[in-house]
PDB file of C-alpha atoms in Angstrom:
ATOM      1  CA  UNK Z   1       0.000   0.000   0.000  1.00  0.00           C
ATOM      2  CA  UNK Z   2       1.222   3.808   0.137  1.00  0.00           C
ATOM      3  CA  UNK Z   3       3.358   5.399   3.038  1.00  0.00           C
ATOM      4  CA  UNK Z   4       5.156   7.926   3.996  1.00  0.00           C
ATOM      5  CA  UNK Z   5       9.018   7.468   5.371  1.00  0.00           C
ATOM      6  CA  UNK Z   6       9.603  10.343   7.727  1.00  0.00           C
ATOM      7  CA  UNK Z   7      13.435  10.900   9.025  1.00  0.00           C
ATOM      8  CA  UNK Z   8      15.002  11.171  11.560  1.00  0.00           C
ATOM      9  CA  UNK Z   9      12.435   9.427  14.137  1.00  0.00           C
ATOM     10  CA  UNK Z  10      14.775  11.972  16.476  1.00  0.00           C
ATOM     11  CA  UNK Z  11      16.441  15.216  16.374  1.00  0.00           C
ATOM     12  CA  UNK Z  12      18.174  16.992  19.094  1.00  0.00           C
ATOM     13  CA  UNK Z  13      19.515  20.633  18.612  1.00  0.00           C
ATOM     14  CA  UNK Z  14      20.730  23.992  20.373  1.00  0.00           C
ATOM     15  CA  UNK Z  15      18.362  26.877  20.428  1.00  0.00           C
ATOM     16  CA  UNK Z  16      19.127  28.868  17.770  1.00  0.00           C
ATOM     17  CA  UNK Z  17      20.057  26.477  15.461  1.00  0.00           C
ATOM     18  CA  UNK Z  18      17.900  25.034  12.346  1.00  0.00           C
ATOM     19  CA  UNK Z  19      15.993  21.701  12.262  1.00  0.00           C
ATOM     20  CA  UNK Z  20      14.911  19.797   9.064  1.00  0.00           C
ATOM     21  CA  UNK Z  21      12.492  16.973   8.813  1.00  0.00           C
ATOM     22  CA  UNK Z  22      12.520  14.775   5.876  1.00  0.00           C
ATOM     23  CA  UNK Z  23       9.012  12.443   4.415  1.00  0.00           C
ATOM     24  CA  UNK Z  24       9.222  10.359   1.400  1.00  0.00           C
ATOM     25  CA  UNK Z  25       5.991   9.563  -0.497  1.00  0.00           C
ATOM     26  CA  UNK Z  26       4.991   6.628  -2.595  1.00  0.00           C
ATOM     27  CA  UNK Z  27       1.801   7.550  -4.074  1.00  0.00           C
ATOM     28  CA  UNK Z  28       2.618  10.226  -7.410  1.00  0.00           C
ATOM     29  CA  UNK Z  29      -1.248  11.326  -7.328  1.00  0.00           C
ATOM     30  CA  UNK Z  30      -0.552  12.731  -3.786  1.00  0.00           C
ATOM     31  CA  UNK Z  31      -1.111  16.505  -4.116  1.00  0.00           C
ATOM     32  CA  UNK Z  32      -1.423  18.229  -0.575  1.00  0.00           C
ATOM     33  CA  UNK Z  33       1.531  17.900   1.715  1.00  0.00           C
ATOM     34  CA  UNK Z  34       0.790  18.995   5.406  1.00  0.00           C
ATOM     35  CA  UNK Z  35       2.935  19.043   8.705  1.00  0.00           C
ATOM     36  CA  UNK Z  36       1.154  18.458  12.428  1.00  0.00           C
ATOM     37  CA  UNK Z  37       2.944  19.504  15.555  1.00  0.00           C
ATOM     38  CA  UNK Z  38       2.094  17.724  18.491  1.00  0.00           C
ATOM     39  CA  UNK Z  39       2.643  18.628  22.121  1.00  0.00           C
ATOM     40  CA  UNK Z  40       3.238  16.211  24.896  1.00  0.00           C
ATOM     41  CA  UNK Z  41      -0.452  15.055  25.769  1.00  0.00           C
ATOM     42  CA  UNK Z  42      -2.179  17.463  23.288  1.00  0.00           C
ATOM     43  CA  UNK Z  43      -3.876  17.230  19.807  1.00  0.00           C
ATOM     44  CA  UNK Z  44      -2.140  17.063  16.459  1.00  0.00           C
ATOM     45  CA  UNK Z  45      -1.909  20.883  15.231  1.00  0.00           C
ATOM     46  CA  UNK Z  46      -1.901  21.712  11.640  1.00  0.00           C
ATOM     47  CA  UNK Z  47       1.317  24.382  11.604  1.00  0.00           C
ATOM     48  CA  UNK Z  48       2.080  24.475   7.561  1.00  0.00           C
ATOM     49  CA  UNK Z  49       0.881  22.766   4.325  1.00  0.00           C
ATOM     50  CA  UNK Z  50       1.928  22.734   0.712  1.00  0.00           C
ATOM     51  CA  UNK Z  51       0.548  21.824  -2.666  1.00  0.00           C
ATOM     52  CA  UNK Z  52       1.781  20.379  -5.391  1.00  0.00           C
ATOM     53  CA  UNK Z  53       1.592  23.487  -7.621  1.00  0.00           C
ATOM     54  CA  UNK Z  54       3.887  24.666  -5.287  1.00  0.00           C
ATOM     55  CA  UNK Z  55       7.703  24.538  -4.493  1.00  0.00           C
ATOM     56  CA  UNK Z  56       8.113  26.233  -1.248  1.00  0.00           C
ATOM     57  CA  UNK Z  57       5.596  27.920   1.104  1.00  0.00           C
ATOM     58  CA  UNK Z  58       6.943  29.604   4.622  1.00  0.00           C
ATOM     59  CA  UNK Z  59       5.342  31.290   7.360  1.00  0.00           C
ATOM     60  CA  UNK Z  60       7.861  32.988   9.800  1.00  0.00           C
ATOM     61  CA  UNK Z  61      10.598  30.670  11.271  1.00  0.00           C
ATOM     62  CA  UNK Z  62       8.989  27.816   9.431  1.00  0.00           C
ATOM     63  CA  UNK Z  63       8.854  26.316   6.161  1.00  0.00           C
ATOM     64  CA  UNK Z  64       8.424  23.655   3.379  1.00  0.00           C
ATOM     65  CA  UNK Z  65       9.824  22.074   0.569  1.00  0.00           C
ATOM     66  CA  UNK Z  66       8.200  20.137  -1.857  1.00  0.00           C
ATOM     67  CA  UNK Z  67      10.140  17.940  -4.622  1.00  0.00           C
ATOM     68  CA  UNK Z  68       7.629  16.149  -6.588  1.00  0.00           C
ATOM     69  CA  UNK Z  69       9.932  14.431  -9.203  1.00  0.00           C
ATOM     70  CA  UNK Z  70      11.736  12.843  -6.150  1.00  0.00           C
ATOM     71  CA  UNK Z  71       8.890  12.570  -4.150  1.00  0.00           C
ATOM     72  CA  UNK Z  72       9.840  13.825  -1.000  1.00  0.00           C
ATOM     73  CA  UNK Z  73       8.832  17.493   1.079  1.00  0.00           C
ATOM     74  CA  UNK Z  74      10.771  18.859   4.114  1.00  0.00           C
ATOM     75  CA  UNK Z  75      10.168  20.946   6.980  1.00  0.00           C
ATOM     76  CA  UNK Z  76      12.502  23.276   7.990  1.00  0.00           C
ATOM     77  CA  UNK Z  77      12.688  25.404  11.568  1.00  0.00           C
ATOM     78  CA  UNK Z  78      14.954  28.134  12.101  1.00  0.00           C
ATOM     79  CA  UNK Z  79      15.742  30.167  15.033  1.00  0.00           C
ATOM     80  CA  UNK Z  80      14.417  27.079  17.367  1.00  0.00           C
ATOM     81  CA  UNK Z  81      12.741  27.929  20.556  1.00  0.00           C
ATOM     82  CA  UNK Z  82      12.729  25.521  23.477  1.00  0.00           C
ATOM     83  CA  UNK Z  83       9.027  25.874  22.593  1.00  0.00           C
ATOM     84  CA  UNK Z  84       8.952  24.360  19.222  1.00  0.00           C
ATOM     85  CA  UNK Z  85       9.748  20.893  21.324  1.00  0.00           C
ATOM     86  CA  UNK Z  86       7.631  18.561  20.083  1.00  0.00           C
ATOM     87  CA  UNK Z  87       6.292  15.604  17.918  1.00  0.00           C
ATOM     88  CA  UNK Z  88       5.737  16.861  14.013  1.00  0.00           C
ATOM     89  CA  UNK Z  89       4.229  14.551  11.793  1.00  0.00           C
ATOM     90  CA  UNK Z  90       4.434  14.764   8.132  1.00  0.00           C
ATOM     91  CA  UNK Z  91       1.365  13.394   5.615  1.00  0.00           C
ATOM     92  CA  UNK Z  92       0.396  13.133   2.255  1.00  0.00           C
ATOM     93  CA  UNK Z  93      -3.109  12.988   0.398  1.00  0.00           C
ATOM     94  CA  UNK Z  94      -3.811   9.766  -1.249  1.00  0.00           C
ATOM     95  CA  UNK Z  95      -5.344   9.603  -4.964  1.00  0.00           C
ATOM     96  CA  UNK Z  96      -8.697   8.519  -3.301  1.00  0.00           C
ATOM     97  CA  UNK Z  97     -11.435  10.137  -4.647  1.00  0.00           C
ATOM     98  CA  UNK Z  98     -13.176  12.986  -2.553  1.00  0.00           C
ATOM     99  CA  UNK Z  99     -12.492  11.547   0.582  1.00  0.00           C
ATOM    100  CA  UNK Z 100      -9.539  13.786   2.081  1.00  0.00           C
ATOM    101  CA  UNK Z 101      -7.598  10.963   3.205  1.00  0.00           C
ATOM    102  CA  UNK Z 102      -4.225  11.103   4.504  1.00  0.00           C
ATOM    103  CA  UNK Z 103      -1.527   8.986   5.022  1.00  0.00           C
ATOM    104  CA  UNK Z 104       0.923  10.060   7.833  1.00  0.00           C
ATOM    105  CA  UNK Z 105       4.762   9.568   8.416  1.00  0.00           C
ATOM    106  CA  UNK Z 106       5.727   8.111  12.006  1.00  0.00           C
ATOM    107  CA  UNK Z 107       6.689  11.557  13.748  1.00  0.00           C
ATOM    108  CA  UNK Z 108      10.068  13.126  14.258  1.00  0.00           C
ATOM    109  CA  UNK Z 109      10.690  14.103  18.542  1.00  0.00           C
ATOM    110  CA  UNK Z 110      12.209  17.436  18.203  1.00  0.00           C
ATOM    111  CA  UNK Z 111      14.201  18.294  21.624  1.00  0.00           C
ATOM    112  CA  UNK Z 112      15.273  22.038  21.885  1.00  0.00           C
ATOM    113  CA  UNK Z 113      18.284  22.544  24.187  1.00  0.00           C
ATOM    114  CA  UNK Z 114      18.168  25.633  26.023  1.00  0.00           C
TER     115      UNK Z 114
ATOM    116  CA  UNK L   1     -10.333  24.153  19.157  1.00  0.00           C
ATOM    117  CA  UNK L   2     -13.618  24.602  20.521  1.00  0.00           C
ATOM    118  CA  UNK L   3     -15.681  23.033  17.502  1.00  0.00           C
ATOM    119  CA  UNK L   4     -14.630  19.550  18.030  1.00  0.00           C
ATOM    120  CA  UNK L   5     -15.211  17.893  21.354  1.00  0.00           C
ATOM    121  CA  UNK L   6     -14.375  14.195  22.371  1.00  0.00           C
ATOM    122  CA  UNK L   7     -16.448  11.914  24.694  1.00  0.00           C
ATOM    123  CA  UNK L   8     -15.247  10.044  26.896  1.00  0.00           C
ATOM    124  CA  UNK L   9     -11.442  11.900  27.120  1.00  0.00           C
ATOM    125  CA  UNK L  10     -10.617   8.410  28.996  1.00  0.00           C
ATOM    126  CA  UNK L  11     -11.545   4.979  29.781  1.00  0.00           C
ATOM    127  CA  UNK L  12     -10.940   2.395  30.956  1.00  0.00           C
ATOM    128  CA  UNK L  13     -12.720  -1.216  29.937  1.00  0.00           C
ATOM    129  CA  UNK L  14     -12.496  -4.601  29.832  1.00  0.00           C
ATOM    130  CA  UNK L  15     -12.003  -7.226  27.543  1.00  0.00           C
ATOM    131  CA  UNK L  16     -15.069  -8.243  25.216  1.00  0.00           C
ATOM    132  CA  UNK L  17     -17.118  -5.235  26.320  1.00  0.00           C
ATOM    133  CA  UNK L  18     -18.271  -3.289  23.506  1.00  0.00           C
ATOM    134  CA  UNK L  19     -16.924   0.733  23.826  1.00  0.00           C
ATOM    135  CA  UNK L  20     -18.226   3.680  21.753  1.00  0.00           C
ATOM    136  CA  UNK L  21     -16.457   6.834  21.217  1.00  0.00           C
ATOM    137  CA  UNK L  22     -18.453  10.086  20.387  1.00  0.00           C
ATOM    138  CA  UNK L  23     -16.979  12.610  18.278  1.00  0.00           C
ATOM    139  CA  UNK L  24     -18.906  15.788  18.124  1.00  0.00           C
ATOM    140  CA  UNK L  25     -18.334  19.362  15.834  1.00  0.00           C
ATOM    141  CA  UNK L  26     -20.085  22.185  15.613  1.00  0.00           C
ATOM    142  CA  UNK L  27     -18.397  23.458  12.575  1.00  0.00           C
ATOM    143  CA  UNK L  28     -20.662  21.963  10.013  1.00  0.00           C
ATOM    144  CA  UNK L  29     -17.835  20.030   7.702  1.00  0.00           C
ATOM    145  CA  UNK L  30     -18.161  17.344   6.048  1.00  0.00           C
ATOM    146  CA  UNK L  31     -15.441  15.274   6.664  1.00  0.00           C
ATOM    147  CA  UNK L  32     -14.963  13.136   9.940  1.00  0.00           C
ATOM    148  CA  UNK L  33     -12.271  10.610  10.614  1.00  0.00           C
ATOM    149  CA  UNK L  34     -10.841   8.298  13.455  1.00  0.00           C
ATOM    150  CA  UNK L  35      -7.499   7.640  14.429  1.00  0.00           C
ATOM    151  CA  UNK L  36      -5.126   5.783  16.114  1.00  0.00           C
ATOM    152  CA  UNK L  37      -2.048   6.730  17.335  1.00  0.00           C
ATOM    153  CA  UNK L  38       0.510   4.162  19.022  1.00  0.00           C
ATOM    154  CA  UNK L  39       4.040   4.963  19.377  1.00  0.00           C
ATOM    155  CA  UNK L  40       5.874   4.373  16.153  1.00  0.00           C
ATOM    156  CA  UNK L  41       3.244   4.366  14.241  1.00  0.00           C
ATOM    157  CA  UNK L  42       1.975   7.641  13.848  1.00  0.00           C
ATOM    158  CA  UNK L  43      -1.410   8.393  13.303  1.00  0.00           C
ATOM    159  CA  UNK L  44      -3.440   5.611  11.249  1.00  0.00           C
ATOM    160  CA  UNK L  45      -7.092   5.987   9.887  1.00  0.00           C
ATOM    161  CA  UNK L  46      -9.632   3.845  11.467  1.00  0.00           C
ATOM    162  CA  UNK L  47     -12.351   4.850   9.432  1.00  0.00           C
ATOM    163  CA  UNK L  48     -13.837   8.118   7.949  1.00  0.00           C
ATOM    164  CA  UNK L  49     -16.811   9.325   6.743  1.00  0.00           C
ATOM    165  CA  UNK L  50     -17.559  11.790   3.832  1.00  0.00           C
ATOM    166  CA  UNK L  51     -21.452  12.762   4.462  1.00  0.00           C
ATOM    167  CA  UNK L  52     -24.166  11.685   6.715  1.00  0.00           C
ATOM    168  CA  UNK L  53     -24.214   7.520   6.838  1.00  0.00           C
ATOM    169  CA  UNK L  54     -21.349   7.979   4.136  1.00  0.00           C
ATOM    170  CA  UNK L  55     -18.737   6.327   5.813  1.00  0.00           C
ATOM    171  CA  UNK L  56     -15.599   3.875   4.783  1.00  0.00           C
ATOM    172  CA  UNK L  57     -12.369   1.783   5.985  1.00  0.00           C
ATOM    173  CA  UNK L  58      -9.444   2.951   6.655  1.00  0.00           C
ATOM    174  CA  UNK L  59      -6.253   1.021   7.039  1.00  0.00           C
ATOM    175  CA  UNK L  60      -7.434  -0.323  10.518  1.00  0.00           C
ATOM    176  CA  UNK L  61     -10.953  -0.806  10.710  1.00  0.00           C
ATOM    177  CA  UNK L  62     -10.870  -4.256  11.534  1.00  0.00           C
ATOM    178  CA  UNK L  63     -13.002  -4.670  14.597  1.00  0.00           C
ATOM    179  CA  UNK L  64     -14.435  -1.200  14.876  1.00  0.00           C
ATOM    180  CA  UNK L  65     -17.285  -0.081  13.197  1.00  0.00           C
ATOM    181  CA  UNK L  66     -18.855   3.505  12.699  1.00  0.00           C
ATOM    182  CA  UNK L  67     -21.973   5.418  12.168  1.00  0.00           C
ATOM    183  CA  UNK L  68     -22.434   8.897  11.551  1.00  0.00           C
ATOM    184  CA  UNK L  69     -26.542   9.684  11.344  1.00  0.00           C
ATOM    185  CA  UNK L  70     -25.868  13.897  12.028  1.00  0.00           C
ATOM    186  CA  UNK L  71     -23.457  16.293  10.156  1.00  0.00           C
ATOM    187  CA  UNK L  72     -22.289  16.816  13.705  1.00  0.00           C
ATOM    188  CA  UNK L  73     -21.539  13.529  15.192  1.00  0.00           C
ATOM    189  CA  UNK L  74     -19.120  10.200  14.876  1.00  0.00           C
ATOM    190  CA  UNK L  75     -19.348   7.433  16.266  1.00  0.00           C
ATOM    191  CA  UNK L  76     -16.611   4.691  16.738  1.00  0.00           C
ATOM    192  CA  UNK L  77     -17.317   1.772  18.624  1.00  0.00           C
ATOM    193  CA  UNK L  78     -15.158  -1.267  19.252  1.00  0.00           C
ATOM    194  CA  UNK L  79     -17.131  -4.235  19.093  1.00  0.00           C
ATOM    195  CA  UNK L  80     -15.825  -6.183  21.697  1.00  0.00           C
ATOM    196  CA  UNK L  81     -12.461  -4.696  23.088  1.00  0.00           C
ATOM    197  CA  UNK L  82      -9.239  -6.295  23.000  1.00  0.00           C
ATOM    198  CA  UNK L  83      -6.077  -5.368  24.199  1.00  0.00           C
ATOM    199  CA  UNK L  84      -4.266  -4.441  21.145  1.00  0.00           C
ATOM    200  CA  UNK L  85      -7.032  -1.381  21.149  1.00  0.00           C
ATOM    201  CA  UNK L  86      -5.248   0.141  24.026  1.00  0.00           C
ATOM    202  CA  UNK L  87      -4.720   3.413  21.871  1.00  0.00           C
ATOM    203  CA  UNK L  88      -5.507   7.015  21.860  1.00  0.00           C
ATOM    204  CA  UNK L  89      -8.215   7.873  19.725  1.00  0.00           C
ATOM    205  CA  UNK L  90      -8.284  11.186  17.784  1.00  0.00           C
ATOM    206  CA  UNK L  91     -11.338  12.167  15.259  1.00  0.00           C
ATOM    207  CA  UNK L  92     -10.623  14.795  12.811  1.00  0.00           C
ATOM    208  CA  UNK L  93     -12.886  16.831  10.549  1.00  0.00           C
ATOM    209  CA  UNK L  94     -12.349  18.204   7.249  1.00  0.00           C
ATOM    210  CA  UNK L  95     -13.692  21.130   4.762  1.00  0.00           C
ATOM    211  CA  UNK L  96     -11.914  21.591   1.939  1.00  0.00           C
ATOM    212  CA  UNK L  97     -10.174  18.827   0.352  1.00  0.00           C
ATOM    213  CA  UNK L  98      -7.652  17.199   2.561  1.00  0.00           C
ATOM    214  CA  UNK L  99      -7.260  19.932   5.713  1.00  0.00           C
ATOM    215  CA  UNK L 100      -7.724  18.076   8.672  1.00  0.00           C
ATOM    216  CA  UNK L 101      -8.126  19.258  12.299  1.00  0.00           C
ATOM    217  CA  UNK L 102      -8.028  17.197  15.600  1.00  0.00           C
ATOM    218  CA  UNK L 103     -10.098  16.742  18.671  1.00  0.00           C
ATOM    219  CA  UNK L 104      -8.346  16.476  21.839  1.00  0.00           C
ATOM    220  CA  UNK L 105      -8.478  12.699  22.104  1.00  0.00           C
ATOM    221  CA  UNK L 106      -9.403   9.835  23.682  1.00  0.00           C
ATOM    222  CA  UNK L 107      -6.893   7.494  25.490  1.00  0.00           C
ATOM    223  CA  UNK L 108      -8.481   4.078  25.654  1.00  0.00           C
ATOM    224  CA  UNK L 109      -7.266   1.220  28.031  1.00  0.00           C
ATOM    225  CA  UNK L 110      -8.113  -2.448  27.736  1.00  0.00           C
ATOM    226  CA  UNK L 111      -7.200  -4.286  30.529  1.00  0.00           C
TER     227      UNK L 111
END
Protein backbone atom coordinates (compact mmCIF):
# COMPACT_ATOMS: atom_id res chain seq x y z
CA UNK A 1 0.00 0.00 0.00
CA UNK A 2 1.22 3.81 0.14
CA UNK A 3 3.36 5.40 3.04
CA UNK A 4 5.16 7.93 4.00
CA UNK A 5 9.02 7.47 5.37
CA UNK A 6 9.60 10.34 7.73
CA UNK A 7 13.43 10.90 9.02
CA UNK A 8 15.00 11.17 11.56
CA UNK A 9 12.43 9.43 14.14
CA UNK A 10 14.77 11.97 16.48
CA UNK A 11 16.44 15.22 16.37
CA UNK A 12 18.17 16.99 19.09
CA UNK A 13 19.52 20.63 18.61
CA UNK A 14 20.73 23.99 20.37
CA UNK A 15 18.36 26.88 20.43
CA UNK A 16 19.13 28.87 17.77
CA UNK A 17 20.06 26.48 15.46
CA UNK A 18 17.90 25.03 12.35
CA UNK A 19 15.99 21.70 12.26
CA UNK A 20 14.91 19.80 9.06
CA UNK A 21 12.49 16.97 8.81
CA UNK A 22 12.52 14.78 5.88
CA UNK A 23 9.01 12.44 4.41
CA UNK A 24 9.22 10.36 1.40
CA UNK A 25 5.99 9.56 -0.50
CA UNK A 26 4.99 6.63 -2.60
CA UNK A 27 1.80 7.55 -4.07
CA UNK A 28 2.62 10.23 -7.41
CA UNK A 29 -1.25 11.33 -7.33
CA UNK A 30 -0.55 12.73 -3.79
CA UNK A 31 -1.11 16.50 -4.12
CA UNK A 32 -1.42 18.23 -0.58
CA UNK A 33 1.53 17.90 1.72
CA UNK A 34 0.79 18.99 5.41
CA UNK A 35 2.93 19.04 8.71
CA UNK A 36 1.15 18.46 12.43
CA UNK A 37 2.94 19.50 15.55
CA UNK A 38 2.09 17.72 18.49
CA UNK A 39 2.64 18.63 22.12
CA UNK A 40 3.24 16.21 24.90
CA UNK A 41 -0.45 15.06 25.77
CA UNK A 42 -2.18 17.46 23.29
CA UNK A 43 -3.88 17.23 19.81
CA UNK A 44 -2.14 17.06 16.46
CA UNK A 45 -1.91 20.88 15.23
CA UNK A 46 -1.90 21.71 11.64
CA UNK A 47 1.32 24.38 11.60
CA UNK A 48 2.08 24.48 7.56
CA UNK A 49 0.88 22.77 4.33
CA UNK A 50 1.93 22.73 0.71
CA UNK A 51 0.55 21.82 -2.67
CA UNK A 52 1.78 20.38 -5.39
CA UNK A 53 1.59 23.49 -7.62
CA UNK A 54 3.89 24.67 -5.29
CA UNK A 55 7.70 24.54 -4.49
CA UNK A 56 8.11 26.23 -1.25
CA UNK A 57 5.60 27.92 1.10
CA UNK A 58 6.94 29.60 4.62
CA UNK A 59 5.34 31.29 7.36
CA UNK A 60 7.86 32.99 9.80
CA UNK A 61 10.60 30.67 11.27
CA UNK A 62 8.99 27.82 9.43
CA UNK A 63 8.85 26.32 6.16
CA UNK A 64 8.42 23.66 3.38
CA UNK A 65 9.82 22.07 0.57
CA UNK A 66 8.20 20.14 -1.86
CA UNK A 67 10.14 17.94 -4.62
CA UNK A 68 7.63 16.15 -6.59
CA UNK A 69 9.93 14.43 -9.20
CA UNK A 70 11.74 12.84 -6.15
CA UNK A 71 8.89 12.57 -4.15
CA UNK A 72 9.84 13.82 -1.00
CA UNK A 73 8.83 17.49 1.08
CA UNK A 74 10.77 18.86 4.11
CA UNK A 75 10.17 20.95 6.98
CA UNK A 76 12.50 23.28 7.99
CA UNK A 77 12.69 25.40 11.57
CA UNK A 78 14.95 28.13 12.10
CA UNK A 79 15.74 30.17 15.03
CA UNK A 80 14.42 27.08 17.37
CA UNK A 81 12.74 27.93 20.56
CA UNK A 82 12.73 25.52 23.48
CA UNK A 83 9.03 25.87 22.59
CA UNK A 84 8.95 24.36 19.22
CA UNK A 85 9.75 20.89 21.32
CA UNK A 86 7.63 18.56 20.08
CA UNK A 87 6.29 15.60 17.92
CA UNK A 88 5.74 16.86 14.01
CA UNK A 89 4.23 14.55 11.79
CA UNK A 90 4.43 14.76 8.13
CA UNK A 91 1.37 13.39 5.61
CA UNK A 92 0.40 13.13 2.26
CA UNK A 93 -3.11 12.99 0.40
CA UNK A 94 -3.81 9.77 -1.25
CA UNK A 95 -5.34 9.60 -4.96
CA UNK A 96 -8.70 8.52 -3.30
CA UNK A 97 -11.43 10.14 -4.65
CA UNK A 98 -13.18 12.99 -2.55
CA UNK A 99 -12.49 11.55 0.58
CA UNK A 100 -9.54 13.79 2.08
CA UNK A 101 -7.60 10.96 3.21
CA UNK A 102 -4.22 11.10 4.50
CA UNK A 103 -1.53 8.99 5.02
CA UNK A 104 0.92 10.06 7.83
CA UNK A 105 4.76 9.57 8.42
CA UNK A 106 5.73 8.11 12.01
CA UNK A 107 6.69 11.56 13.75
CA UNK A 108 10.07 13.13 14.26
CA UNK A 109 10.69 14.10 18.54
CA UNK A 110 12.21 17.44 18.20
CA UNK A 111 14.20 18.29 21.62
CA UNK A 112 15.27 22.04 21.88
CA UNK A 113 18.28 22.54 24.19
CA UNK A 114 18.17 25.63 26.02
CA UNK B 1 -10.33 24.15 19.16
CA UNK B 2 -13.62 24.60 20.52
CA UNK B 3 -15.68 23.03 17.50
CA UNK B 4 -14.63 19.55 18.03
CA UNK B 5 -15.21 17.89 21.35
CA UNK B 6 -14.38 14.20 22.37
CA UNK B 7 -16.45 11.91 24.69
CA UNK B 8 -15.25 10.04 26.90
CA UNK B 9 -11.44 11.90 27.12
CA UNK B 10 -10.62 8.41 29.00
CA UNK B 11 -11.55 4.98 29.78
CA UNK B 12 -10.94 2.39 30.96
CA UNK B 13 -12.72 -1.22 29.94
CA UNK B 14 -12.50 -4.60 29.83
CA UNK B 15 -12.00 -7.23 27.54
CA UNK B 16 -15.07 -8.24 25.22
CA UNK B 17 -17.12 -5.23 26.32
CA UNK B 18 -18.27 -3.29 23.51
CA UNK B 19 -16.92 0.73 23.83
CA UNK B 20 -18.23 3.68 21.75
CA UNK B 21 -16.46 6.83 21.22
CA UNK B 22 -18.45 10.09 20.39
CA UNK B 23 -16.98 12.61 18.28
CA UNK B 24 -18.91 15.79 18.12
CA UNK B 25 -18.33 19.36 15.83
CA UNK B 26 -20.08 22.18 15.61
CA UNK B 27 -18.40 23.46 12.58
CA UNK B 28 -20.66 21.96 10.01
CA UNK B 29 -17.83 20.03 7.70
CA UNK B 30 -18.16 17.34 6.05
CA UNK B 31 -15.44 15.27 6.66
CA UNK B 32 -14.96 13.14 9.94
CA UNK B 33 -12.27 10.61 10.61
CA UNK B 34 -10.84 8.30 13.46
CA UNK B 35 -7.50 7.64 14.43
CA UNK B 36 -5.13 5.78 16.11
CA UNK B 37 -2.05 6.73 17.34
CA UNK B 38 0.51 4.16 19.02
CA UNK B 39 4.04 4.96 19.38
CA UNK B 40 5.87 4.37 16.15
CA UNK B 41 3.24 4.37 14.24
CA UNK B 42 1.98 7.64 13.85
CA UNK B 43 -1.41 8.39 13.30
CA UNK B 44 -3.44 5.61 11.25
CA UNK B 45 -7.09 5.99 9.89
CA UNK B 46 -9.63 3.84 11.47
CA UNK B 47 -12.35 4.85 9.43
CA UNK B 48 -13.84 8.12 7.95
CA UNK B 49 -16.81 9.32 6.74
CA UNK B 50 -17.56 11.79 3.83
CA UNK B 51 -21.45 12.76 4.46
CA UNK B 52 -24.17 11.68 6.72
CA UNK B 53 -24.21 7.52 6.84
CA UNK B 54 -21.35 7.98 4.14
CA UNK B 55 -18.74 6.33 5.81
CA UNK B 56 -15.60 3.87 4.78
CA UNK B 57 -12.37 1.78 5.99
CA UNK B 58 -9.44 2.95 6.66
CA UNK B 59 -6.25 1.02 7.04
CA UNK B 60 -7.43 -0.32 10.52
CA UNK B 61 -10.95 -0.81 10.71
CA UNK B 62 -10.87 -4.26 11.53
CA UNK B 63 -13.00 -4.67 14.60
CA UNK B 64 -14.43 -1.20 14.88
CA UNK B 65 -17.28 -0.08 13.20
CA UNK B 66 -18.85 3.51 12.70
CA UNK B 67 -21.97 5.42 12.17
CA UNK B 68 -22.43 8.90 11.55
CA UNK B 69 -26.54 9.68 11.34
CA UNK B 70 -25.87 13.90 12.03
CA UNK B 71 -23.46 16.29 10.16
CA UNK B 72 -22.29 16.82 13.70
CA UNK B 73 -21.54 13.53 15.19
CA UNK B 74 -19.12 10.20 14.88
CA UNK B 75 -19.35 7.43 16.27
CA UNK B 76 -16.61 4.69 16.74
CA UNK B 77 -17.32 1.77 18.62
CA UNK B 78 -15.16 -1.27 19.25
CA UNK B 79 -17.13 -4.23 19.09
CA UNK B 80 -15.83 -6.18 21.70
CA UNK B 81 -12.46 -4.70 23.09
CA UNK B 82 -9.24 -6.30 23.00
CA UNK B 83 -6.08 -5.37 24.20
CA UNK B 84 -4.27 -4.44 21.15
CA UNK B 85 -7.03 -1.38 21.15
CA UNK B 86 -5.25 0.14 24.03
CA UNK B 87 -4.72 3.41 21.87
CA UNK B 88 -5.51 7.02 21.86
CA UNK B 89 -8.21 7.87 19.72
CA UNK B 90 -8.28 11.19 17.78
CA UNK B 91 -11.34 12.17 15.26
CA UNK B 92 -10.62 14.79 12.81
CA UNK B 93 -12.89 16.83 10.55
CA UNK B 94 -12.35 18.20 7.25
CA UNK B 95 -13.69 21.13 4.76
CA UNK B 96 -11.91 21.59 1.94
CA UNK B 97 -10.17 18.83 0.35
CA UNK B 98 -7.65 17.20 2.56
CA UNK B 99 -7.26 19.93 5.71
CA UNK B 100 -7.72 18.08 8.67
CA UNK B 101 -8.13 19.26 12.30
CA UNK B 102 -8.03 17.20 15.60
CA UNK B 103 -10.10 16.74 18.67
CA UNK B 104 -8.35 16.48 21.84
CA UNK B 105 -8.48 12.70 22.10
CA UNK B 106 -9.40 9.84 23.68
CA UNK B 107 -6.89 7.49 25.49
CA UNK B 108 -8.48 4.08 25.65
CA UNK B 109 -7.27 1.22 28.03
CA UNK B 110 -8.11 -2.45 27.74
CA UNK B 111 -7.20 -4.29 30.53
Amino acid sequence: GENVEQHPSTLSVQEGDSAVIKCTYSDSASNYFPWYKQELGKRPQLIIDIRSNVGEKKDQRIAVTLNKTAKHFSLHITETQPEDSAVYFCAASLRSSNTGKLIFGQGTTLQVKP
Amino acid sequence: DAGITQSPRHKVTETGTPVTLRCHQTENHRYMYWYRQDPGHGLRLIHYSYGVKDTDKGEVSDGYSVSRSKTEDFLLTLESATSSQTSVYFCAIGDNYYEQYFGPGTRLTVT
